[in-house]
Amino acid sequence: MKTVSLEQELNPWEAQAARFDFAAQKLNLEEGLWKILSTPSREIIVHIPVGMDDGRIEVFTGFRVQHSIARGPAKGGVRYSPDVTLDEIRALASWMTWKCAVVNIPFGGAKGGIIVDPKKLSNSELEKLTRRYTAELIEFIGPEKDVAAPDMNTNEQTMAWMMDTYSMHMRQTVTAVVTGKPINIGGSRGRREATGRGVMIVCDEALKKFGMDRESTKIIIQGFGNVGSNAAKLMADAGYKIIGIAEYNGGLYRANGINIDDLLEYRDRNKTIVGFPGADPADPKELLVTECDILIPAATENVITSQNAAQIKAKIICEGANGPTTATADDILADKRVFVIPDILANAGGVTASYFEWVQDRQGYFWTEKVVNEQLDFILRESFADVVRFAETHSVNNRIAAYMLAINRVAHTIRVRGIYA
Ligand code: NAD
């Protein structure tokens, strides 16, 4: 791949474009399809006025990018963060297109975001912001058009507000407009843990490939939010040894394995993992380059870069987060023969369970958790095998293989539909 500046390296849109171009070239993708798929199909910017608790009016900027609707309604989360950018949302939207295609579910890709630090807003300010954002997007979203879900700093409550606002405008309850809702208003059993469960399933498959067992596999996880904490809990229960956890404000290390139940209890009580007495404090940046078998970045983008990739000691990286590894770092990891399970496969458990939620909402019939977990297990194991087979057949790394598989599926749909004519 070409040499890039650090700024370019850290731009998520450029990062996805670098992988897309490489994979498209390997596939000999026609020029027209290349043009279609390298550009989002729709980008919406909204400016959202909110009456704050102290009587002031603030105006927040929000985005919704629909990258592709070729294979079905656009699908993707909504994140609240002070450093959201349009390029980041574009990248995340296109990753959703590729992710849904990798697991072969009938969705396109989208992503939304609002530039806001949610910690600085009261609950009622957050509710007003969410409802107004939803109202601004009303004609562009819907169960057959674009289905949102939680992402960083949004949760089941955010989805309940979005669902209610959309339903008020439609004059009827429309549960399938968002996924990741509370179970009692149309959410799916098993959705909350699904991304973490998916991370475990693909790690299990990697262990099988390398003849390793769970009990002697040491894991370090970055991020102890929805993805990281659920992966930690499920994997610890399954016998894996979680030796390190890194959060933005501190980390924990224990060579014999951290007791995750105790840590979850501590975090719920203290709202932080820092100070947990069952492990030693550790530098969160150091944890990324500490000796382990599997490193699971499950926090945010751009944490494995040209600056630290050479020092990584993990044999396997399983990307719970979206875009944690830059394209430049990919090359370094490939030289070191690190087995990377790329984000568009590793964290696809979330969108797969979201697909189940959408199906259940439309059926009006709700599955048991056992059925959800079995279906998830089946889809992720198949997808892992598809990606690894593609990598071996085309002599490319897993990430490029996943992109090639996804681009191939989306391109095939567009050719058959003929929507470029
Ligand atoms: P979250 O907000 O629940 O958790 C993120 C955690 O990471 C928080 O605890 C936060 O404090 C921590 N964190 C943030 N920056 C950090 C840093 N630089 N170093 C260490 N810790 C840091 O979010 P989430 O839903 O768990 O999402 C995490 C990642 O997984 C995101 O990239 C998201 O897009 C991706 N993802 C989430 C889902 C899902 O179902 N929630 C599905 C697919 C992908």
GROMACS .gro file of C-alpha atoms and ligand atoms in nm:
model
  465
    1MET     CA    1   0.000   0.000   0.000
    2LYS     CA    2   0.113   0.360  -0.060
    3THR     CA    3   0.298   0.569   0.202
    4VAL     CA    4   0.068   0.805   0.392
    5SER     CA    5   0.104   1.082   0.651
    6LEU     CA    6  -0.002   1.015   1.010
    7GLU     CA    7  -0.302   1.245   0.956
    8GLN     CA    8  -0.413   1.041   0.656
    9GLU     CA    9  -0.341   0.719   0.843
   10LEU     CA   10  -0.574   0.824   1.124
   11ASN     CA   11  -0.858   0.941   0.900
   12PRO     CA   12  -1.109   0.654   0.914
   13TRP     CA   13  -1.255   0.733   0.572
   14GLU     CA   14  -0.907   0.713   0.417
   15ALA     CA   15  -0.846   0.394   0.616
   16GLN     CA   16  -1.152   0.225   0.472
   17ALA     CA   17  -1.079   0.364   0.124
   18ALA     CA   18  -0.727   0.213   0.132
   19ARG     CA   19  -0.869  -0.134   0.209
   20PHE     CA   20  -1.160  -0.093  -0.033
   21ASP     CA   21  -0.930   0.008  -0.322
   22PHE     CA   22  -0.692  -0.279  -0.255
   23ALA     CA   23  -0.972  -0.537  -0.232
   24ALA     CA   24  -1.155  -0.396  -0.537
   25GLN     CA   25  -0.833  -0.414  -0.737
   26LYS     CA   26  -0.780  -0.777  -0.633
   27LEU     CA   27  -1.135  -0.850  -0.748
   28ASN     CA   28  -1.087  -0.667  -1.080
   29LEU     CA   29  -1.402  -0.472  -0.997
   30GLU     CA   30  -1.550  -0.281  -1.290
   31GLU     CA   31  -1.482   0.094  -1.285
   32GLY     CA   32  -1.851   0.188  -1.257
   33LEU     CA   33  -1.913  -0.033  -0.957
   34TRP     CA   34  -1.592   0.094  -0.803
   35LYS     CA   35  -1.727   0.449  -0.832
   36ILE     CA   36  -2.066   0.356  -0.685
   37LEU     CA   37  -1.925   0.167  -0.389
   38SER     CA   38  -1.651   0.411  -0.300
   39THR     CA   39  -1.905   0.692  -0.245
   40PRO     CA   40  -2.185   0.696   0.014
   41SER     CA   41  -2.524   0.716  -0.155
   42ARG     CA   42  -2.666   0.978   0.082
   43GLU     CA   43  -2.522   1.210   0.349
   44ILE     CA   44  -2.755   1.412   0.570
   45ILE     CA   45  -2.638   1.691   0.803
   46VAL     CA   46  -2.885   1.827   1.057
   47HIS     CA   47  -2.855   2.114   1.303
   48ILE     CA   48  -3.055   2.031   1.611
   49PRO     CA   49  -3.184   2.302   1.845
   50VAL     CA   50  -3.229   2.193   2.206
   51GLY     CA   51  -3.379   2.394   2.493
   52MET     CA   52  -3.132   2.334   2.776
   53ASP     CA   53  -3.230   2.296   3.142
   54ASP     CA   54  -3.099   2.646   3.225
   55GLY     CA   55  -3.319   2.811   2.960
   56ARG     CA   56  -3.045   2.856   2.696
   57ILE     CA   57  -3.087   2.720   2.344
   58GLU     CA   58  -2.799   2.511   2.209
   59VAL     CA   59  -2.765   2.391   1.851
   60PHE     CA   60  -2.595   2.054   1.794
   61THR     CA   61  -2.478   1.910   1.462
   62GLY     CA   62  -2.579   1.559   1.366
   63PHE     CA   63  -2.514   1.331   1.070
   64ARG     CA   64  -2.671   1.029   0.905
   65VAL     CA   65  -2.482   0.870   0.621
   66GLN     CA   66  -2.639   0.593   0.414
   67HIS     CA   67  -2.358   0.426   0.228
   68SER     CA   68  -2.557   0.162   0.039
   69ILE     CA   69  -2.910   0.026   0.018
   70ALA     CA   70  -2.832  -0.225  -0.256
   71ARG     CA   71  -2.891  -0.536  -0.041
   72GLY     CA   72  -3.172  -0.400   0.179
   73PRO     CA   73  -3.254  -0.115   0.417
   74ALA     CA   74  -2.954   0.081   0.543
   75LYS     CA   75  -2.849  -0.036   0.889
   76GLY     CA   76  -2.621   0.121   1.142
   77GLY     CA   77  -2.569   0.270   1.484
   78VAL     CA   78  -2.585   0.624   1.616
   79ARG     CA   79  -2.299   0.759   1.828
   80TYR     CA   80  -2.277   1.063   2.053
   81SER     CA   81  -1.928   1.202   2.095
   82PRO     CA   82  -1.758   1.543   2.096
   83ASP     CA   83  -1.518   1.435   1.823
   84VAL     CA   84  -1.763   1.285   1.573
   85THR     CA   85  -1.677   1.393   1.218
   86LEU     CA   86  -1.850   1.341   0.885
   87ASP     CA   87  -1.552   1.140   0.759
   88GLU     CA   88  -1.576   0.910   1.060
   89ILE     CA   89  -1.950   0.855   1.004
   90ARG     CA   90  -1.887   0.793   0.633
   91ALA     CA   91  -1.629   0.529   0.717
   92LEU     CA   92  -1.852   0.365   0.975
   93ALA     CA   93  -2.145   0.364   0.728
   94SER     CA   94  -1.939   0.188   0.463
   95TRP     CA   95  -1.807  -0.062   0.720
   96MET     CA   96  -2.171  -0.145   0.794
   97THR     CA   97  -2.232  -0.221   0.425
   98TRP     CA   98  -1.932  -0.455   0.423
   99LYS     CA   99  -2.016  -0.607   0.763
  100CYS     CA  100  -2.377  -0.691   0.669
  101ALA     CA  101  -2.250  -0.845   0.346
  102VAL     CA  102  -1.981  -1.051   0.525
  103VAL     CA  103  -2.245  -1.213   0.747
  104ASN     CA  104  -2.483  -1.221   0.450
  105ILE     CA  105  -2.780  -1.046   0.607
  106PRO     CA  106  -3.018  -0.838   0.391
  107PHE     CA  107  -2.911  -0.489   0.492
  108GLY     CA  108  -2.712  -0.205   0.343
  109GLY     CA  109  -2.494   0.022   0.556
  110ALA     CA  110  -2.549   0.346   0.744
  111LYS     CA  111  -2.422   0.531   1.047
  112GLY     CA  112  -2.530   0.835   1.245
  113GLY     CA  113  -2.371   1.062   1.496
  114ILE     CA  114  -2.414   1.382   1.690
  115ILE     CA  115  -2.127   1.608   1.795
  116VAL     CA  116  -2.197   1.621   2.168
  117ASP     CA  117  -2.040   1.519   2.496
  118PRO     CA  118  -2.332   1.329   2.648
  119LYS     CA  119  -2.174   1.341   2.994
  120LYS     CA  120  -2.236   1.718   2.995
  121LEU     CA  121  -2.611   1.683   2.923
  122SER     CA  122  -2.889   1.598   3.165
  123ASN     CA  123  -3.119   1.309   3.087
  124SER     CA  124  -3.395   1.540   2.972
  125GLU     CA  125  -3.154   1.733   2.745
  126LEU     CA  126  -3.039   1.402   2.594
  127GLU     CA  127  -3.399   1.298   2.538
  128LYS     CA  128  -3.482   1.627   2.361
  129LEU     CA  129  -3.166   1.599   2.148
  130THR     CA  130  -3.247   1.240   2.047
  131ARG     CA  131  -3.611   1.314   1.966
  132ARG     CA  132  -3.530   1.622   1.757
  133TYR     CA  133  -3.252   1.439   1.571
  134THR     CA  134  -3.500   1.159   1.491
  135ALA     CA  135  -3.767   1.407   1.380
  136GLU     CA  136  -3.517   1.581   1.148
  137LEU     CA  137  -3.448   1.246   0.979
  138ILE     CA  138  -3.807   1.127   0.967
  139GLU     CA  139  -3.846   1.089   0.592
  140PHE     CA  140  -3.512   0.912   0.553
  141ILE     CA  141  -3.552   0.639   0.819
  142GLY     CA  142  -3.795   0.352   0.870
  143PRO     CA  143  -3.803  -0.029   0.887
  144GLU     CA  144  -3.776  -0.053   0.506
  145LYS     CA  145  -3.540   0.243   0.461
  146ASP     CA  146  -3.285   0.285   0.737
  147VAL     CA  147  -3.276   0.115   1.076
  148ALA     CA  148  -3.068   0.268   1.358
  149ALA     CA  149  -2.907   0.100   1.660
  150PRO     CA  150  -2.698   0.203   1.962
  151ASP     CA  151  -2.326   0.272   1.930
  152MET     CA  152  -2.075   0.463   2.145
  153ASN     CA  153  -2.254   0.656   2.421
  154THR     CA  154  -2.602   0.561   2.308
  155ASN     CA  155  -2.804   0.278   2.457
  156GLU     CA  156  -3.141   0.104   2.487
  157GLN     CA  157  -3.300   0.420   2.625
  158THR     CA  158  -3.180   0.622   2.326
  159MET     CA  159  -3.339   0.363   2.096
  160ALA     CA  160  -3.666   0.372   2.292
  161TRP     CA  161  -3.681   0.753   2.240
  162MET     CA  162  -3.604   0.717   1.870
  163MET     CA  163  -3.869   0.446   1.829
  164ASP     CA  164  -4.129   0.653   2.013
  165THR     CA  165  -4.056   0.970   1.814
  166TYR     CA  166  -4.077   0.786   1.483
  167SER     CA  167  -4.398   0.613   1.595
  168MET     CA  168  -4.556   0.948   1.695
  169HIS     CA  169  -4.492   1.081   1.345
  170MET     CA  170  -4.630   0.763   1.183
  171ARG     CA  171  -4.936   0.765   1.416
  172GLN     CA  172  -4.873   0.400   1.500
  173THR     CA  173  -4.618   0.197   1.692
  174VAL     CA  174  -4.331   0.100   1.463
  175THR     CA  175  -4.088  -0.110   1.663
  176ALA     CA  176  -3.872  -0.220   1.367
  177VAL     CA  177  -3.739   0.133   1.299
  178VAL     CA  178  -3.453   0.078   1.545
  179THR     CA  179  -3.281  -0.222   1.703
  180GLY     CA  180  -3.111  -0.254   2.038
  181LYS     CA  181  -3.436  -0.155   2.213
  182PRO     CA  182  -3.535  -0.266   2.563
  183ILE     CA  183  -3.685  -0.617   2.547
  184ASN     CA  184  -4.030  -0.507   2.668
  185ILE     CA  185  -4.076  -0.272   2.371
  186GLY     CA  186  -3.969  -0.503   2.092
  187GLY     CA  187  -3.605  -0.570   2.169
  188SER     CA  188  -3.452  -0.912   2.117
  189ARG     CA  189  -3.331  -1.147   2.383
  190GLY     CA  190  -2.957  -1.187   2.354
  191ARG     CA  191  -2.899  -0.857   2.168
  192ARG     CA  192  -2.721  -0.686   2.458
  193GLU     CA  193  -2.451  -0.953   2.476
  194ALA     CA  194  -2.449  -1.033   2.103
  195THR     CA  195  -2.142  -0.834   1.995
  196GLY     CA  196  -1.937  -0.974   2.284
  197ARG     CA  197  -2.073  -1.323   2.212
  198GLY     CA  198  -1.975  -1.286   1.847
  199VAL     CA  199  -1.623  -1.187   1.954
  200MET     CA  200  -1.602  -1.507   2.157
  201ILE     CA  201  -1.738  -1.723   1.873
  202VAL     CA  202  -1.477  -1.602   1.623
  203CYS     CA  203  -1.200  -1.636   1.884
  204ASP     CA  204  -1.317  -1.997   1.942
  205GLU     CA  205  -1.287  -2.058   1.568
  206ALA     CA  206  -0.937  -1.908   1.561
  207LEU     CA  207  -0.832  -2.133   1.851
  208LYS     CA  208  -0.958  -2.438   1.660
  209LYS     CA  209  -0.757  -2.330   1.358
  210PHE     CA  210  -0.438  -2.302   1.566
  211GLY     CA  211  -0.502  -2.607   1.788
  212MET     CA  212  -0.517  -2.391   2.102
  213ASP     CA  213  -0.752  -2.432   2.399
  214ARG     CA  214  -0.949  -2.172   2.592
  215GLU     CA  215  -0.796  -2.247   2.933
  216SER     CA  216  -0.440  -2.165   2.826
  217THR     CA  217  -0.539  -1.861   2.617
  218LYS     CA  218  -0.454  -1.525   2.773
  219ILE     CA  219  -0.654  -1.223   2.671
  220ILE     CA  220  -0.618  -0.847   2.701
  221ILE     CA  221  -0.922  -0.630   2.627
  222GLN     CA  222  -0.927  -0.258   2.561
  223GLY     CA  223  -1.262  -0.097   2.650
  224PHE     CA  224  -1.495  -0.226   2.919
  225GLY     CA  225  -1.820  -0.095   2.770
  226ASN     CA  226  -2.094  -0.294   2.599
  227VAL     CA  227  -1.865  -0.495   2.373
  228GLY     CA  228  -1.560  -0.528   2.600
  229SER     CA  229  -1.739  -0.614   2.922
  230ASN     CA  230  -1.975  -0.865   2.761
  231ALA     CA  231  -1.688  -1.031   2.576
  232ALA     CA  232  -1.489  -1.042   2.902
  233LYS     CA  233  -1.777  -1.195   3.100
  234LEU     CA  234  -1.870  -1.458   2.838
  235MET     CA  235  -1.509  -1.551   2.767
  236ALA     CA  236  -1.412  -1.573   3.134
  237ASP     CA  237  -1.717  -1.794   3.199
  238ALA     CA  238  -1.609  -2.013   2.906
  239GLY     CA  239  -1.262  -2.066   3.054
  240TYR     CA  240  -1.046  -1.802   2.882
  241LYS     CA  241  -0.803  -1.615   3.106
  242ILE     CA  242  -0.861  -1.237   3.094
  243ILE     CA  243  -0.526  -1.100   3.213
  244GLY     CA  244  -0.564  -0.732   3.123
  245ILE     CA  245  -0.835  -0.469   3.081
  246ALA     CA  246  -0.758  -0.117   2.952
  247GLU     CA  247  -0.995   0.176   2.996
  248TYR     CA  248  -0.934   0.538   2.889
  249ASN     CA  249  -0.852   0.640   3.248
  250GLY     CA  250  -0.652   0.338   3.363
  251GLY     CA  251  -0.588  -0.031   3.323
  252LEU     CA  252  -0.573  -0.355   3.520
  253TYR     CA  253  -0.338  -0.653   3.495
  254ARG     CA  254  -0.331  -0.991   3.665
  255ALA     CA  255  -0.120  -1.270   3.515
  256ASN     CA  256  -0.344  -1.544   3.658
  257GLY     CA  257  -0.663  -1.391   3.526
  258ILE     CA  258  -0.896  -1.120   3.654
  259ASN     CA  259  -1.222  -1.226   3.819
  260ILE     CA  260  -1.467  -1.059   3.579
  261ASP     CA  261  -1.777  -1.104   3.799
  262ASP     CA  262  -1.601  -0.916   4.081
  263LEU     CA  263  -1.484  -0.648   3.837
  264LEU     CA  264  -1.835  -0.598   3.695
  265GLU     CA  265  -1.970  -0.560   4.046
  266TYR     CA  266  -1.691  -0.312   4.132
  267ARG     CA  267  -1.754  -0.113   3.813
  268ASP     CA  268  -2.130  -0.098   3.876
  269ARG     CA  269  -2.070   0.032   4.228
  270ASN     CA  270  -1.786   0.277   4.150
  271LYS     CA  271  -1.862   0.369   3.785
  272THR     CA  272  -1.497   0.298   3.699
  273ILE     CA  273  -1.261   0.000   3.688
  274VAL     CA  274  -0.980   0.210   3.837
  275GLY     CA  275  -0.893   0.106   4.193
  276PHE     CA  276  -1.028  -0.250   4.155
  277PRO     CA  277  -0.850  -0.442   4.432
  278GLY     CA  278  -0.844  -0.777   4.247
  279ALA     CA  279  -0.571  -0.676   3.997
  280ASP     CA  280  -0.264  -0.451   3.969
  281PRO     CA  281  -0.300  -0.107   3.813
  282ALA     CA  282  -0.151  -0.093   3.462
  283ASP     CA  283  -0.087   0.169   3.198
  284PRO     CA  284  -0.366   0.134   2.939
  285LYS     CA  285  -0.130   0.206   2.646
  286GLU     CA  286   0.124  -0.048   2.774
  287LEU     CA  287  -0.147  -0.314   2.794
  288LEU     CA  288  -0.188  -0.303   2.416
  289VAL     CA  289   0.172  -0.415   2.373
  290THR     CA  290   0.184  -0.657   2.668
  291GLU     CA  291   0.243  -1.030   2.608
  292CYS     CA  292  -0.085  -1.219   2.551
  293ASP     CA  293  -0.244  -1.464   2.307
  294ILE     CA  294  -0.543  -1.256   2.198
  295LEU     CA  295  -0.571  -0.878   2.204
  296ILE     CA  296  -0.928  -0.748   2.178
  297PRO     CA  297  -0.949  -0.376   2.104
  298ALA     CA  298  -1.313  -0.302   2.195
  299ALA     CA  299  -1.311   0.073   2.257
  300THR     CA  300  -1.262   0.301   1.960
  301GLU     CA  301  -1.081   0.370   1.630
  302ASN     CA  302  -0.709   0.411   1.560
  303VAL     CA  303  -0.557   0.245   1.864
  304ILE     CA  304  -0.323   0.014   1.671
  305THR     CA  305  -0.122   0.238   1.442
  306SER     CA  306   0.220   0.273   1.281
  307GLN     CA  307   0.331   0.402   1.624
  308ASN     CA  308   0.273   0.081   1.822
  309ALA     CA  309   0.199  -0.207   1.580
  310ALA     CA  310   0.557  -0.330   1.576
  311GLN     CA  311   0.551  -0.372   1.955
  312ILE     CA  312   0.231  -0.578   1.965
  313LYS     CA  313   0.299  -0.924   2.111
  314ALA     CA  314  -0.043  -1.085   2.068
  315LYS     CA  315  -0.070  -1.380   1.825
  316ILE     CA  316  -0.431  -1.298   1.743
  317ILE     CA  317  -0.608  -0.961   1.730
  318CYS     CA  318  -0.986  -0.977   1.741
  319GLU     CA  319  -1.135  -0.638   1.659
  320GLY     CA  320  -1.438  -0.580   1.883
  321ALA     CA  321  -1.430  -0.208   1.798
  322ASN     CA  322  -1.481  -0.060   1.453
  323GLY     CA  323  -1.161   0.057   1.286
  324PRO     CA  324  -0.916   0.001   1.574
  325THR     CA  325  -0.629  -0.078   1.334
  326THR     CA  326  -0.503   0.162   1.069
  327ALA     CA  327  -0.416   0.046   0.718
  328THR     CA  328  -0.046   0.115   0.781
  329ALA     CA  329  -0.057  -0.095   1.098
  330ASP     CA  330  -0.219  -0.378   0.899
  331ASP     CA  331   0.095  -0.409   0.689
  332ILE     CA  332   0.318  -0.420   0.999
  333LEU     CA  333   0.095  -0.684   1.162
  334ALA     CA  334   0.094  -0.889   0.841
  335ASP     CA  335   0.476  -0.890   0.840
  336LYS     CA  336   0.469  -1.013   1.201
  337ARG     CA  337   0.216  -1.283   1.100
  338VAL     CA  338  -0.040  -1.170   1.355
  339PHE     CA  339  -0.375  -1.336   1.279
  340VAL     CA  340  -0.621  -1.045   1.263
  341ILE     CA  341  -0.994  -1.113   1.286
  342PRO     CA  342  -1.114  -0.791   1.121
  343ASP     CA  343  -1.387  -0.570   1.267
  344ILE     CA  344  -1.633  -0.635   0.985
  345LEU     CA  345  -1.634  -1.000   1.093
  346ALA     CA  346  -1.530  -0.988   1.460
  347ASN     CA  347  -1.796  -0.747   1.583
  348ALA     CA  348  -2.069  -0.852   1.339
  349GLY     CA  349  -2.253  -1.038   1.616
  350GLY     CA  350  -2.421  -0.710   1.707
  351VAL     CA  351  -2.574  -0.639   1.369
  352THR     CA  352  -2.662  -1.005   1.324
  353ALA     CA  353  -2.869  -1.001   1.644
  354SER     CA  354  -3.010  -0.665   1.531
  355TYR     CA  355  -3.124  -0.839   1.214
  356PHE     CA  356  -3.296  -1.100   1.434
  357GLU     CA  357  -3.461  -0.817   1.629
  358TRP     CA  358  -3.588  -0.654   1.308
  359VAL     CA  359  -3.721  -0.990   1.186
  360GLN     CA  360  -3.895  -1.056   1.521
  361ASP     CA  361  -4.050  -0.706   1.527
  362ARG     CA  362  -4.185  -0.754   1.175
  363GLN     CA  363  -4.311  -1.105   1.259
  364GLY     CA  364  -4.456  -0.994   1.591
  365TYR     CA  365  -4.320  -1.319   1.726
  366PHE     CA  366  -4.032  -1.327   1.972
  367TRP     CA  367  -3.769  -1.596   1.991
  368THR     CA  368  -3.614  -1.755   2.299
  369GLU     CA  369  -3.260  -1.654   2.389
  370LYS     CA  370  -3.148  -2.007   2.300
  371VAL     CA  371  -3.277  -1.966   1.943
  372VAL     CA  372  -3.110  -1.623   1.909
  373ASN     CA  373  -2.777  -1.759   2.033
  374GLU     CA  374  -2.791  -2.069   1.813
  375GLN     CA  375  -2.866  -1.866   1.501
  376LEU     CA  376  -2.589  -1.619   1.589
  377ASP     CA  377  -2.345  -1.900   1.643
  378PHE     CA  378  -2.430  -2.057   1.308
  379ILE     CA  379  -2.396  -1.733   1.109
  380LEU     CA  380  -2.068  -1.626   1.267
  381ARG     CA  381  -1.901  -1.966   1.234
  382GLU     CA  382  -2.001  -1.981   0.866
  383SER     CA  383  -1.877  -1.626   0.809
  384PHE     CA  384  -1.545  -1.694   0.980
  385ALA     CA  385  -1.497  -1.998   0.756
  386ASP     CA  386  -1.594  -1.796   0.445
  387VAL     CA  387  -1.341  -1.522   0.526
  388VAL     CA  388  -1.057  -1.760   0.606
  389ARG     CA  389  -1.129  -1.962   0.289
  390PHE     CA  390  -1.125  -1.642   0.082
  391ALA     CA  391  -0.795  -1.537   0.243
  392GLU     CA  392  -0.636  -1.871   0.161
  393THR     CA  393  -0.774  -1.889  -0.192
  394HIS     CA  394  -0.664  -1.537  -0.285
  395SER     CA  395  -0.345  -1.525  -0.072
  396VAL     CA  396  -0.453  -1.209   0.111
  397ASN     CA  397  -0.489  -1.125   0.479
  398ASN     CA  398  -0.821  -1.175   0.660
  399ARG     CA  399  -0.921  -0.810   0.637
  400ILE     CA  400  -0.874  -0.788   0.263
  401ALA     CA  401  -1.048  -1.125   0.231
  402ALA     CA  402  -1.348  -0.995   0.428
  403TYR     CA  403  -1.361  -0.683   0.209
  404MET     CA  404  -1.335  -0.891  -0.107
  405LEU     CA  405  -1.612  -1.125   0.007
  406ALA     CA  406  -1.834  -0.830   0.098
  407ILE     CA  407  -1.763  -0.622  -0.213
  408ASN     CA  408  -1.827  -0.929  -0.427
  409ARG     CA  409  -2.169  -0.982  -0.267
  410VAL     CA  410  -2.274  -0.616  -0.290
  411ALA     CA  411  -2.143  -0.580  -0.646
  412HIS     CA  412  -2.329  -0.895  -0.750
  413THR     CA  413  -2.656  -0.751  -0.617
  414ILE     CA  414  -2.602  -0.423  -0.800
  415ARG     CA  415  -2.521  -0.603  -1.126
  416VAL     CA  416  -2.836  -0.816  -1.097
  417ARG     CA  417  -3.057  -0.521  -0.998
  418GLY     CA  418  -2.899  -0.305  -1.261
  419ILE     CA  419  -2.948   0.006  -1.053
  420TYR     CA  420  -2.647   0.173  -1.212
  421ALA     CA  421  -2.812   0.173  -1.555
  422NAD     P1  422  -1.932   0.178   2.491
  422NAD     O1  423  -1.944   0.325   2.493
  422NAD     O2  424  -2.033   0.093   2.564
  422NAD     O3  425  -1.788   0.132   2.547
  422NAD     C1  426  -1.667   0.181   2.504
  422NAD     C2  427  -1.570   0.171   2.622
  422NAD     O4  428  -1.440   0.202   2.577
  422NAD     C3  429  -1.606   0.269   2.734
  422NAD     O5  430  -1.600   0.200   2.857
  422NAD     C4  431  -1.496   0.375   2.721
  422NAD     O6  432  -1.463   0.433   2.847
  422NAD     C5  433  -1.380   0.295   2.666
  422NAD     N1  434  -1.285   0.375   2.589
  422NAD     C6  435  -1.309   0.475   2.501
  422NAD     N2  436  -1.194   0.521   2.449
  422NAD     C7  437  -1.096   0.447   2.503
  422NAD     C8  438  -0.955   0.446   2.488
  422NAD     N3  439  -0.892   0.530   2.405
  422NAD     N4  440  -0.883   0.357   2.561
  422NAD     C9  441  -0.945   0.270   2.644
  422NAD     N5  442  -1.078   0.268   2.663
  422NAD    C10  443  -1.152   0.355   2.593
  422NAD     O7  444  -1.925   0.137   2.339
  422NAD     P2  445  -1.947  -0.006   2.274
  422NAD     O8  446  -2.087  -0.016   2.228
  422NAD     O9  447  -1.888  -0.111   2.361
  422NAD    O10  448  -1.859   0.011   2.142
  422NAD    C11  449  -1.718  -0.005   2.143
  422NAD    C12  450  -1.669  -0.022   2.000
  422NAD    O11  451  -1.734  -0.135   1.943
  422NAD    C13  452  -1.700   0.094   1.906
  422NAD    O12  453  -1.597   0.101   1.810
  422NAD    C14  454  -1.828   0.051   1.839
  422NAD    O13  455  -1.847   0.114   1.714
  422NAD    C15  456  -1.801  -0.097   1.825
  422NAD     N6  457  -1.919  -0.182   1.809
  422NAD    C16  458  -2.018  -0.184   1.902
  422NAD    C17  459  -2.126  -0.269   1.885
  422NAD    C18  460  -2.234  -0.282   1.989
  422NAD    O14  461  -2.321  -0.370   1.973
  422NAD     N7  462  -2.234  -0.204   2.095
  422NAD    C19  463  -2.136  -0.350   1.769
  422NAD    C20  464  -2.032  -0.345   1.676
  422NAD    C21  465  -1.925  -0.262   1.698
   0.00000   0.00000   0.00000
